[in-house]
Tab-separated table of C-alpha atoms in Angstrom:
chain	number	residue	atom	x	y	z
A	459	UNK	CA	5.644	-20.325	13.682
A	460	UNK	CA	3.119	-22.299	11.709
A	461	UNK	CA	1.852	-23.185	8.359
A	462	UNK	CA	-1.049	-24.772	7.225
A	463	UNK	CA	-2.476	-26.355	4.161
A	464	UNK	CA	-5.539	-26.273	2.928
A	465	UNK	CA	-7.200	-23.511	5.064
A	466	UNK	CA	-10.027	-23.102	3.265
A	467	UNK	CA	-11.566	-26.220	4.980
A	468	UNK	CA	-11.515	-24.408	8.077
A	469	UNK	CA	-15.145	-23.200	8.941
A	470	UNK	CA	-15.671	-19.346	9.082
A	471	UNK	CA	-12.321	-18.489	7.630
A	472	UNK	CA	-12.710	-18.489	3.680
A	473	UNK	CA	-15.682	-18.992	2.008
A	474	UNK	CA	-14.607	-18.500	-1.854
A	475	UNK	CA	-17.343	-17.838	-4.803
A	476	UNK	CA	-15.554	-18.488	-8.135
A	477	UNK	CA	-16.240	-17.188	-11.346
A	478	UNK	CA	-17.122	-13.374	-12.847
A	479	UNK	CA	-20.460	-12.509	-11.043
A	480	UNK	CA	-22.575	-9.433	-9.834
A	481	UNK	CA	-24.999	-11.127	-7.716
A	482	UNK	CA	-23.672	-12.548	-4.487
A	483	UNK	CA	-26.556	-13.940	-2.363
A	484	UNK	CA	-29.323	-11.968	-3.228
A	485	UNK	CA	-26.771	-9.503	-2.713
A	486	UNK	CA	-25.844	-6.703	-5.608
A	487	UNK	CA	-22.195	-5.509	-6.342
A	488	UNK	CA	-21.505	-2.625	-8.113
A	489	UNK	CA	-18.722	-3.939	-9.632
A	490	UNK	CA	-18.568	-7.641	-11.297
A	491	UNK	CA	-16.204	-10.130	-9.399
A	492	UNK	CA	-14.126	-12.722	-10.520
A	493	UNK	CA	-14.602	-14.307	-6.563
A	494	UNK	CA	-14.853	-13.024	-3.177
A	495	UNK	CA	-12.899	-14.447	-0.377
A	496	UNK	CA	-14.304	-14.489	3.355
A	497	UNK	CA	-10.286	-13.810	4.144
A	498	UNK	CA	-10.388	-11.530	7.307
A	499	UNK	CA	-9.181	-7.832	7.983
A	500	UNK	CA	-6.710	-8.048	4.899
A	501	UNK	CA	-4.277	-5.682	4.939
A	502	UNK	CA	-2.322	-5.998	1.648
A	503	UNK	CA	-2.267	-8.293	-1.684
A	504	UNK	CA	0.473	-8.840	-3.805
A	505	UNK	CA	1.931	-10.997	-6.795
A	506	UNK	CA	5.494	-12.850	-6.922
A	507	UNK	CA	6.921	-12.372	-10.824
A	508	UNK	CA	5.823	-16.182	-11.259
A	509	UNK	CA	2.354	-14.687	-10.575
A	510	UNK	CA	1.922	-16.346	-7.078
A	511	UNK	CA	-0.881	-14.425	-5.241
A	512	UNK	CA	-0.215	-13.131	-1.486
A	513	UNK	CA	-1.991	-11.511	1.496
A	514	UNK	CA	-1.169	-10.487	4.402
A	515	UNK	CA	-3.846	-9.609	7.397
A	516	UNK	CA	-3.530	-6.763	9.830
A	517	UNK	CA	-5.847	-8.698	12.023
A	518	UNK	CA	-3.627	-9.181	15.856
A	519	UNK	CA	-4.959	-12.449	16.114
A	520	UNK	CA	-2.628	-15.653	16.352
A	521	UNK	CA	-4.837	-17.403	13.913
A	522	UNK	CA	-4.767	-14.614	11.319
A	523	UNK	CA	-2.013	-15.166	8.933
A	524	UNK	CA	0.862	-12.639	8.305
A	525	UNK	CA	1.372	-14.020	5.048
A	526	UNK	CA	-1.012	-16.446	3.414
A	527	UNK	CA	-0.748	-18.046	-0.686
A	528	UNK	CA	-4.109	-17.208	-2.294
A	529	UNK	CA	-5.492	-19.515	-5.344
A	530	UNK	CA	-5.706	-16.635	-8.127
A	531	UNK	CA	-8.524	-18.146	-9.810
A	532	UNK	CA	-10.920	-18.769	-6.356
A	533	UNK	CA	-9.302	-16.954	-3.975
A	534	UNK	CA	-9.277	-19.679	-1.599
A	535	UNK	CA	-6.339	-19.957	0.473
A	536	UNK	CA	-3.940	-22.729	0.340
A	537	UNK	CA	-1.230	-22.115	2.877
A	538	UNK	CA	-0.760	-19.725	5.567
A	539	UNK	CA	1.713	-18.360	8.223
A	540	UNK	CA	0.875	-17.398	11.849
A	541	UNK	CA	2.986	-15.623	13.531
A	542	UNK	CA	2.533	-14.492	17.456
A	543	UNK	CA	-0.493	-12.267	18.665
A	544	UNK	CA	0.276	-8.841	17.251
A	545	UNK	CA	-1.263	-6.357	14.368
A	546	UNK	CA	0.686	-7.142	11.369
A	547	UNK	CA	1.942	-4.856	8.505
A	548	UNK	CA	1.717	-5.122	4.874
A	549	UNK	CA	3.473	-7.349	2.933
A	550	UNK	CA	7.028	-6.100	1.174
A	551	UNK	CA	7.412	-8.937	-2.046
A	552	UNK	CA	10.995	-9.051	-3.635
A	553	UNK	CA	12.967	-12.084	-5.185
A	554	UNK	CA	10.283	-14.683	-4.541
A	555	UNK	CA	9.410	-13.968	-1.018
A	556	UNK	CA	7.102	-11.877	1.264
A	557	UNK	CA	8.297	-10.106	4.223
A	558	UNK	CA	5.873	-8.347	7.380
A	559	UNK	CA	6.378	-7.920	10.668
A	560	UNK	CA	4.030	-7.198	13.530
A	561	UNK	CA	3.415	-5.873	17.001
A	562	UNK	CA	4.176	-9.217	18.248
A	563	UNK	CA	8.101	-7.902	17.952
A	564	UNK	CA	8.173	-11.000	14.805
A	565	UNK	CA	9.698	-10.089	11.425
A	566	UNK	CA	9.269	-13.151	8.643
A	567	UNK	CA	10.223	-14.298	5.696
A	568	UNK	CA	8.821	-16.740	3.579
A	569	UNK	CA	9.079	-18.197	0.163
A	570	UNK	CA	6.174	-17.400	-1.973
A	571	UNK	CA	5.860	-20.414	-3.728
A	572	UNK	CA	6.069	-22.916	-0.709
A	573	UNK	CA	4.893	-20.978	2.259
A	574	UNK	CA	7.448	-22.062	3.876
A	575	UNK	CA	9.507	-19.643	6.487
A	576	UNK	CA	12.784	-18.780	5.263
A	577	UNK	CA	13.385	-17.055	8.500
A	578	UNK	CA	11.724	-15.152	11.728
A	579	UNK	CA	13.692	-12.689	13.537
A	580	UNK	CA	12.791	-10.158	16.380
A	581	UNK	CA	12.578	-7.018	16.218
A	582	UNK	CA	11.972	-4.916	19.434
A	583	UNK	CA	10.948	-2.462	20.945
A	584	UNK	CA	7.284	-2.392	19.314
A	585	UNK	CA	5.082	-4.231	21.318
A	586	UNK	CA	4.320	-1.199	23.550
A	587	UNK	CA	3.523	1.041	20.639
A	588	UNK	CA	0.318	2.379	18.859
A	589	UNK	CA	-0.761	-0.081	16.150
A	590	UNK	CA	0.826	2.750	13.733
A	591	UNK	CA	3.854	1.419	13.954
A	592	UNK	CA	3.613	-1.428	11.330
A	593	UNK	CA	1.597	0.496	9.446
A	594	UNK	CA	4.160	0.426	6.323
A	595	UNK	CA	5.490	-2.480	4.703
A	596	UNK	CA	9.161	-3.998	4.456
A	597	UNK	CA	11.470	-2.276	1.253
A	598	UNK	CA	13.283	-4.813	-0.500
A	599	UNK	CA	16.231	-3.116	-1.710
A	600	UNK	CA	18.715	-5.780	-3.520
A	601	UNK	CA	20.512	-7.685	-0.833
A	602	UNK	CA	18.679	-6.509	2.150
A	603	UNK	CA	15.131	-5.293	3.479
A	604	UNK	CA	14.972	-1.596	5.480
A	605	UNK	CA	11.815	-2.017	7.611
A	606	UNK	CA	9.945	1.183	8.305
A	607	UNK	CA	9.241	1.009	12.108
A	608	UNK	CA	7.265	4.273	13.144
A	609	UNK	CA	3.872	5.351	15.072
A	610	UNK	CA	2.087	8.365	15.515
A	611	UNK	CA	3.054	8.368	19.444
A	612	UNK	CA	6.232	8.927	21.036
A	613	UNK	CA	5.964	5.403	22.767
A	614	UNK	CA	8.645	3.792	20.388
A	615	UNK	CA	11.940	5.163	18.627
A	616	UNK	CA	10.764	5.754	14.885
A	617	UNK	CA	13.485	4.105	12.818
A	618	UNK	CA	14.457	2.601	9.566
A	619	UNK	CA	16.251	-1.149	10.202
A	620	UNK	CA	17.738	-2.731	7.306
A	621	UNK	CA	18.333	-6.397	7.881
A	622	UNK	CA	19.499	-8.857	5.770
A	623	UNK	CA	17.913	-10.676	2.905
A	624	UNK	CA	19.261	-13.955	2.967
A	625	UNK	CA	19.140	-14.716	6.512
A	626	UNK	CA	17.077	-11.622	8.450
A	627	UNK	CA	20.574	-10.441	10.343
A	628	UNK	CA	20.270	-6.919	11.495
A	629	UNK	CA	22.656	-4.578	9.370
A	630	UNK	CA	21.920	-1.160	10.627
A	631	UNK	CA	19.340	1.237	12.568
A	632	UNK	CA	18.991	4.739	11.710
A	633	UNK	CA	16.684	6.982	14.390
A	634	UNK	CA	14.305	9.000	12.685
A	635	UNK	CA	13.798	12.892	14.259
A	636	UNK	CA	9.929	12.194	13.511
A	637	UNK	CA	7.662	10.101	12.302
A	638	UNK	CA	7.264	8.741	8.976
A	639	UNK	CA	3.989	10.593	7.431
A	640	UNK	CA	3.931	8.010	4.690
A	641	UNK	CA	5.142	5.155	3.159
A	642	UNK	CA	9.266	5.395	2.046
A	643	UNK	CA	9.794	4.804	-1.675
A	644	UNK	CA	13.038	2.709	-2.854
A	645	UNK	CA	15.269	3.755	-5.367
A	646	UNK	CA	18.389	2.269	-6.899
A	647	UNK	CA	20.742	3.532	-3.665
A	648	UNK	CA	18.419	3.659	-0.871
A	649	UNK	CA	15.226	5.144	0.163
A	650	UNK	CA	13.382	8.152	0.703
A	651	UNK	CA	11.965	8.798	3.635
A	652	UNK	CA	9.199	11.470	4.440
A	653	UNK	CA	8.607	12.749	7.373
A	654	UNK	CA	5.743	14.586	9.696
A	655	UNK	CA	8.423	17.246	11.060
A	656	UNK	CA	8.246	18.500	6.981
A	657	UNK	CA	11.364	16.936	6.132
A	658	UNK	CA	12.128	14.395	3.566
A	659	UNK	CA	15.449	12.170	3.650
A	660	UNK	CA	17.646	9.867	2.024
A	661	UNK	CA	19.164	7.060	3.412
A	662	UNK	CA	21.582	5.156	1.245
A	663	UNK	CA	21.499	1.203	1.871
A	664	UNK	CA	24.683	0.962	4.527
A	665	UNK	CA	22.380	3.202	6.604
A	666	UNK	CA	23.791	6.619	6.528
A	667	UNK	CA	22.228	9.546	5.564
A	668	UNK	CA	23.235	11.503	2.088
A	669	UNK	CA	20.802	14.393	2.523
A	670	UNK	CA	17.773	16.047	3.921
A	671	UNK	CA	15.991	18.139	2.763
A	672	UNK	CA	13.664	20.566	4.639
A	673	UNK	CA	9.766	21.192	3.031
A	674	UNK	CA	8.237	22.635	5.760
A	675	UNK	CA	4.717	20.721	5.749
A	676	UNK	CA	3.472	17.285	5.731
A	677	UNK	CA	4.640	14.843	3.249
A	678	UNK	CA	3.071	12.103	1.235
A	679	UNK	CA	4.160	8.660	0.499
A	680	UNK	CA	6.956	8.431	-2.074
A	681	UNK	CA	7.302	7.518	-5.823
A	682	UNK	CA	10.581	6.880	-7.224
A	683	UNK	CA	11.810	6.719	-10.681
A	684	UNK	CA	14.869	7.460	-12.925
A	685	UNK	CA	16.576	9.650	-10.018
A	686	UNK	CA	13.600	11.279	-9.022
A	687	UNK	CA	11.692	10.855	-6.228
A	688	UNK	CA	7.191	12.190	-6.189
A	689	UNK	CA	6.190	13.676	-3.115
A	690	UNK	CA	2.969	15.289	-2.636
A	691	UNK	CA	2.890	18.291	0.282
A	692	UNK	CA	0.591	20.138	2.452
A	693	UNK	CA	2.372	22.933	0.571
A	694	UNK	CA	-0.348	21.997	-1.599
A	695	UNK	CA	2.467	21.171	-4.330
A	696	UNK	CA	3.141	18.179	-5.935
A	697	UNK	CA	7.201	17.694	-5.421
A	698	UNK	CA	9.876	16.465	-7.871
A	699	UNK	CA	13.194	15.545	-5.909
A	700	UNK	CA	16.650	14.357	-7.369
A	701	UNK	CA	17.599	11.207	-5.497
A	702	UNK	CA	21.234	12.301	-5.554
A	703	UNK	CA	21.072	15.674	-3.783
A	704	UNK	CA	17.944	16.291	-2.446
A	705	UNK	CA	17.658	19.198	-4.790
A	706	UNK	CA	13.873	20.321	-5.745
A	707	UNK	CA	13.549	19.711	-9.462
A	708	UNK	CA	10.222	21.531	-9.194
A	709	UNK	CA	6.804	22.334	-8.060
A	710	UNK	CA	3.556	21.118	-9.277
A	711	UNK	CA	0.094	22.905	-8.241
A	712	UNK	CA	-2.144	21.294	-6.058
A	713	UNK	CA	-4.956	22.781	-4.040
A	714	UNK	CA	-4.343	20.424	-1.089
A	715	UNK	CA	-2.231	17.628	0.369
A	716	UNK	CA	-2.038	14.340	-0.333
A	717	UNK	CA	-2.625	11.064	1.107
A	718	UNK	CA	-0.764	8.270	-1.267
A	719	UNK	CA	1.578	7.870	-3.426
A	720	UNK	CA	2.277	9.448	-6.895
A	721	UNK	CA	2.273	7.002	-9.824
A	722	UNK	CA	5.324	7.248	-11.991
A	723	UNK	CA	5.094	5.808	-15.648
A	724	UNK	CA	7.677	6.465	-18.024
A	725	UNK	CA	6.337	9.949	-20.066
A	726	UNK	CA	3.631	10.854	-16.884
A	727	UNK	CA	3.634	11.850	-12.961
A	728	UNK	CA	-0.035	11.210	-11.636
A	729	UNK	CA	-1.077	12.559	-8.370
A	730	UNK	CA	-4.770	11.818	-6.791
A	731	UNK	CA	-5.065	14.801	-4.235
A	732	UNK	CA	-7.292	15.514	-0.972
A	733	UNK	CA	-8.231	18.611	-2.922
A	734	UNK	CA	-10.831	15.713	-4.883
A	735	UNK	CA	-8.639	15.859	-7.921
A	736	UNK	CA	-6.896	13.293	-10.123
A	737	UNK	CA	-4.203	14.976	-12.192
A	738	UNK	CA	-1.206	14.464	-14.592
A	739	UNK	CA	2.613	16.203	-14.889
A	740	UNK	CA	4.985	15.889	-17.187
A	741	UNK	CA	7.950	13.965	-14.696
A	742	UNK	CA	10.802	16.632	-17.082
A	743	UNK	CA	8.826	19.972	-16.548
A	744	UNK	CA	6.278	19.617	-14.084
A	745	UNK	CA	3.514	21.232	-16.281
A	746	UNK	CA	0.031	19.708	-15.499
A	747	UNK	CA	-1.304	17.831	-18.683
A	748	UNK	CA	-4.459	17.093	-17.729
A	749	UNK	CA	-6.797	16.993	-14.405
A	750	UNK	CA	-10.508	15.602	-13.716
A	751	UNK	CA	-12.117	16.600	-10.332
A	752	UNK	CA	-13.438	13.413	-8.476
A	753	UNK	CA	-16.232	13.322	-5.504
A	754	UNK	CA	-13.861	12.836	-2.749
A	755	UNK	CA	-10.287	12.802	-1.273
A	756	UNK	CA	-7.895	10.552	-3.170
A	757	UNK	CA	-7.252	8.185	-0.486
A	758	UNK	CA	-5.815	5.019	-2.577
A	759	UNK	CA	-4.243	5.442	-6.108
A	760	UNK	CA	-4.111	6.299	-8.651
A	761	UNK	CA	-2.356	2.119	-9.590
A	762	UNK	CA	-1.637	1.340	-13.342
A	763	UNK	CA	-4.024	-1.559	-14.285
A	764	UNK	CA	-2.784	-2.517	-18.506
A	765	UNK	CA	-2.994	0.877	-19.687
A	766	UNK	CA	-5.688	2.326	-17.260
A	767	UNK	CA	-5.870	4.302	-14.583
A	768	UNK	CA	-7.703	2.930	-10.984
A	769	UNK	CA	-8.424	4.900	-8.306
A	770	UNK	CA	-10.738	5.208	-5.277
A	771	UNK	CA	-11.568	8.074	-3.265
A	772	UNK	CA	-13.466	7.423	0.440
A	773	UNK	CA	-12.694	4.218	2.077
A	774	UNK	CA	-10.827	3.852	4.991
A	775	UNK	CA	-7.144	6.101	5.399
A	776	UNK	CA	-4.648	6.980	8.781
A	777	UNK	CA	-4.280	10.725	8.489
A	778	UNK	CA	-0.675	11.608	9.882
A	779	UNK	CA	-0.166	14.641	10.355
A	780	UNK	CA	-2.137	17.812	10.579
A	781	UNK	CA	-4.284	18.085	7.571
A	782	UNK	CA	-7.544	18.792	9.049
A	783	UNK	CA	-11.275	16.994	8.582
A	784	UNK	CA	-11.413	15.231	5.480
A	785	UNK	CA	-14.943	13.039	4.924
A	786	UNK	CA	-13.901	9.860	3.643
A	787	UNK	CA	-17.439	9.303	2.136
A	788	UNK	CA	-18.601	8.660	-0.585
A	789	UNK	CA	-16.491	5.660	-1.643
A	790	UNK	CA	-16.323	5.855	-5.479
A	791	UNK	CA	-13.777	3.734	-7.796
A	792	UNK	CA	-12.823	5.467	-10.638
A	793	UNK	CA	-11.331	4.128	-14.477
A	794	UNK	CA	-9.316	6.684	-16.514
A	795	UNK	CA	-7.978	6.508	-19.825
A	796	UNK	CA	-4.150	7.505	-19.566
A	797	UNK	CA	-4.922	11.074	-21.261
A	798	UNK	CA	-7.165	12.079	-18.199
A	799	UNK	CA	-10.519	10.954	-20.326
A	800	UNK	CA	-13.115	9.243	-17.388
A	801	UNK	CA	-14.506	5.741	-18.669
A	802	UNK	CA	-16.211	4.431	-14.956
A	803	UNK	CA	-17.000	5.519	-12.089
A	804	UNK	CA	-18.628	2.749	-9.612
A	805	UNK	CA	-20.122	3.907	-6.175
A	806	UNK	CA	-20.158	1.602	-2.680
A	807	UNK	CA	-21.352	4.192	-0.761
A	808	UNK	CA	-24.731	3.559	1.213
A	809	UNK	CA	-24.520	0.247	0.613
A	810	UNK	CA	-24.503	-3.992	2.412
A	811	UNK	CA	-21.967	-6.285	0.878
A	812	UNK	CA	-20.922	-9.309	1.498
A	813	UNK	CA	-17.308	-9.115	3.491
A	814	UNK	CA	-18.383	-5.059	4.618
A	815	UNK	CA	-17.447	-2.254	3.598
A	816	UNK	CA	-14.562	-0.977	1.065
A	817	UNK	CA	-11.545	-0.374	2.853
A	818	UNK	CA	-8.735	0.112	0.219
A	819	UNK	CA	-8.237	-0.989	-3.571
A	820	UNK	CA	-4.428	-2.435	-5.300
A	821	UNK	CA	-3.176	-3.203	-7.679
A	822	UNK	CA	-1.632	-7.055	-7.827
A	823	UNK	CA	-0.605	-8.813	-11.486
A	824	UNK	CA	-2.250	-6.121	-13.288
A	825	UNK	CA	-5.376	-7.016	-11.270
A	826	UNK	CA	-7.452	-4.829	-8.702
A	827	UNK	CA	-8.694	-6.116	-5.276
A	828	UNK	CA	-10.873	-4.684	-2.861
A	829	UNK	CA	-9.814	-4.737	0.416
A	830	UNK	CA	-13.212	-5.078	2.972
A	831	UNK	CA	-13.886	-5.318	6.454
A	832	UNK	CA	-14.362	-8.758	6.840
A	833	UNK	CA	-13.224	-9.963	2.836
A	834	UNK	CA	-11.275	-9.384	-0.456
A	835	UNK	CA	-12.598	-9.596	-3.899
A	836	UNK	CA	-10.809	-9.441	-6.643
A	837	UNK	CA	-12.192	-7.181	-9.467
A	838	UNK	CA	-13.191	-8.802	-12.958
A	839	UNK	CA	-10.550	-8.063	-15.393
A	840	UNK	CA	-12.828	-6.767	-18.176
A	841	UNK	CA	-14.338	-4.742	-15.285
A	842	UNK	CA	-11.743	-2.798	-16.057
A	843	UNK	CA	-10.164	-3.067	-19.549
A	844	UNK	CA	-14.269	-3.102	-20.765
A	845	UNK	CA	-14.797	-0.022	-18.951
């Protein structure tokens, strides 16, 4: 394990642009930038509560961080951590620190502020599997982390492994009967787990199993909130579960499945759909308040940005499951006004950029970033809040 400083000096690696611009070398953006970083195959971003900014790569490269601390205001990076060769997952943030894992069988903490590892533990088997299997990031959840370990091949056991915070210890395994067909969502006890078999489950955090609950179709990653956990189903429903039993609060229309995760607020449920639909529920009925048809499959979002709504349809996605063709073009970035009203819509579509093509957008410190084939650039906040 290795960390160094000042990575930005290193030729090829990151090559910053500060500032809010639209005009990159000769270059047009649709969007205007506060910077864009040269930082390769990124995989994830995220922000500590002291507003340190993180990465992670899914590059399998040794030289490719698994974690790396990103300047906010360039983007340059100013410490990383290697771990061995290996596609790397996403990066779970809780209490200060960043967790991943990768292929390379490495799990790794490290303090957010520092860079530093806090520890590196091994988890096996996953070397041998598809690179599926860290597609999902570590779940804090209070004094431990459950790491969602599961491919799209039967060429590794698909399991949940909680380990311990504080030093990485392993605490408990639980087999999955399929695999994970998104990401889990935490809640106060445990997590939720959704499955490709059509089943959904809960797993409190000693690693046992309060109940399961049978949907009969592909599920979509989770949202949790107040005892209710957001699933989105090739039932073409939207899904309202209570955490405690398993019990189906209700049933929200859709005309297709879905590919992320539903955004809970505290007085709204929104649900981007494959059916090229953004939409609202009330979370206590499940009546549809309001719904604007987009020009392709929600396949990241919708994220909260201040009090707007971001989403992007196109991109780059892993289908699991069966849920048929789906084109994954155009690429469009949408900004809604909370009540459903449309205030931007910015295409990428057809287009050279510097750092490729749009991959995925997040959310991070009530910031978006745009995750690119060979780059990240981080969205100009009155991109957004100007809209």
């Amino acid at each position: 394990m290795t960390r160094r400083a000042a990575l930005g000096a290193v030729t090829g690696f990151v090559g910053s642009v500060a500032g809010c611009v639209g005009l990159f070398d000769g270059e047009s953006f649709p969007i205007q930038r506060s910077w864009q970083s040269g930082y390769r195959d990124p995989s994830s971003v995220a922000t500590t509560a002291d507003g340190q900014l993180l990465a992670g790569s899914h590059s399998p490269f040794r030289d490719r961080p698994i974690v790396a601390g990103l300047d906010t205001q360039t983007g340059k990076t100013t410490w990383t951590v290697t771990a061995p060769k290996g596609k790397k997952s996403p990066l779970g943030v809780g209490d200060g620190r960043a967790y991943a894992f990768s292929k390379a069988e490495t799990m790794v903490a490290v303090d957010a502020a520092t860079g530093e590892t806090v520890w590196q533990r091994r988890l096996a088997p996953i070397d041998e599997a598809d690179p599926g299997v860290v597609e999902f990031a570590p779940i804090p959840l209070g004094d431990r982390i459950v790491v969602p370990i599961s491919g799209t091949e039967d060429d590794v056991p698909d399991r949940l492994v909680g380990v311990a915070r504080a030093d990485g210890e392993t605490l408990f395994t639980h087999t999955l009967s399929a695999s994970l067909s998104g990401a889990p969502g935490a809640t106060s006890g445990g997590v939720v787990a959704p499955l490709v078999d059509g089943r959904v489950l809960f797993l409190d955090r000693t690693g046992e199993v309060g109940w399961t609950q049978d949907i009969g179709a592909v599920l979509s990653a989770v949202g949790a909130a107040d005892g209710t956990a957001y699933l989105g189903a090739a039932t073409e429903e939207l899904l309202a579960l209570e955490t405690a039993t398993g019990t189906v609060a209700w049933r929200g229309s859709l005309a297709n499945t879905v590919f992320t995760r539903p955004l809970v607020t505290d007085d709204r449920v929104y649900v981007g759909g494959a059916d090229y639909t953004l939409r609202a529920f009330d979370p206590a009925s499940g009546k549809q308040l309001w719904r604007d048809d987009l020009g392709n499959a929600v396949t990241h979002g919708p994220m909260q940005v201040g009090d707007r709504l971001v989403t992007l349809v196109g991109g780059g996605h892993n289908i699991r499951g069966s849920s048929g063709t789906i084109p994954f073009s155009p690429t469009v970035l949408y900004v809604h006004e909370q009540d459903g009203t449309r205030v931007r819509e910015v295409r990428f579509d057809d287009k050279s950029f510097e750092g490729g093509s749009i991959e995925w957008a997040q959310a991070a410190g009530e910031t978006v970033y745009l995750g690119q084939t060979f780059g990240l650039t981080r969205v100009a906040s009155e991109a957004i809040t100007d809209a």
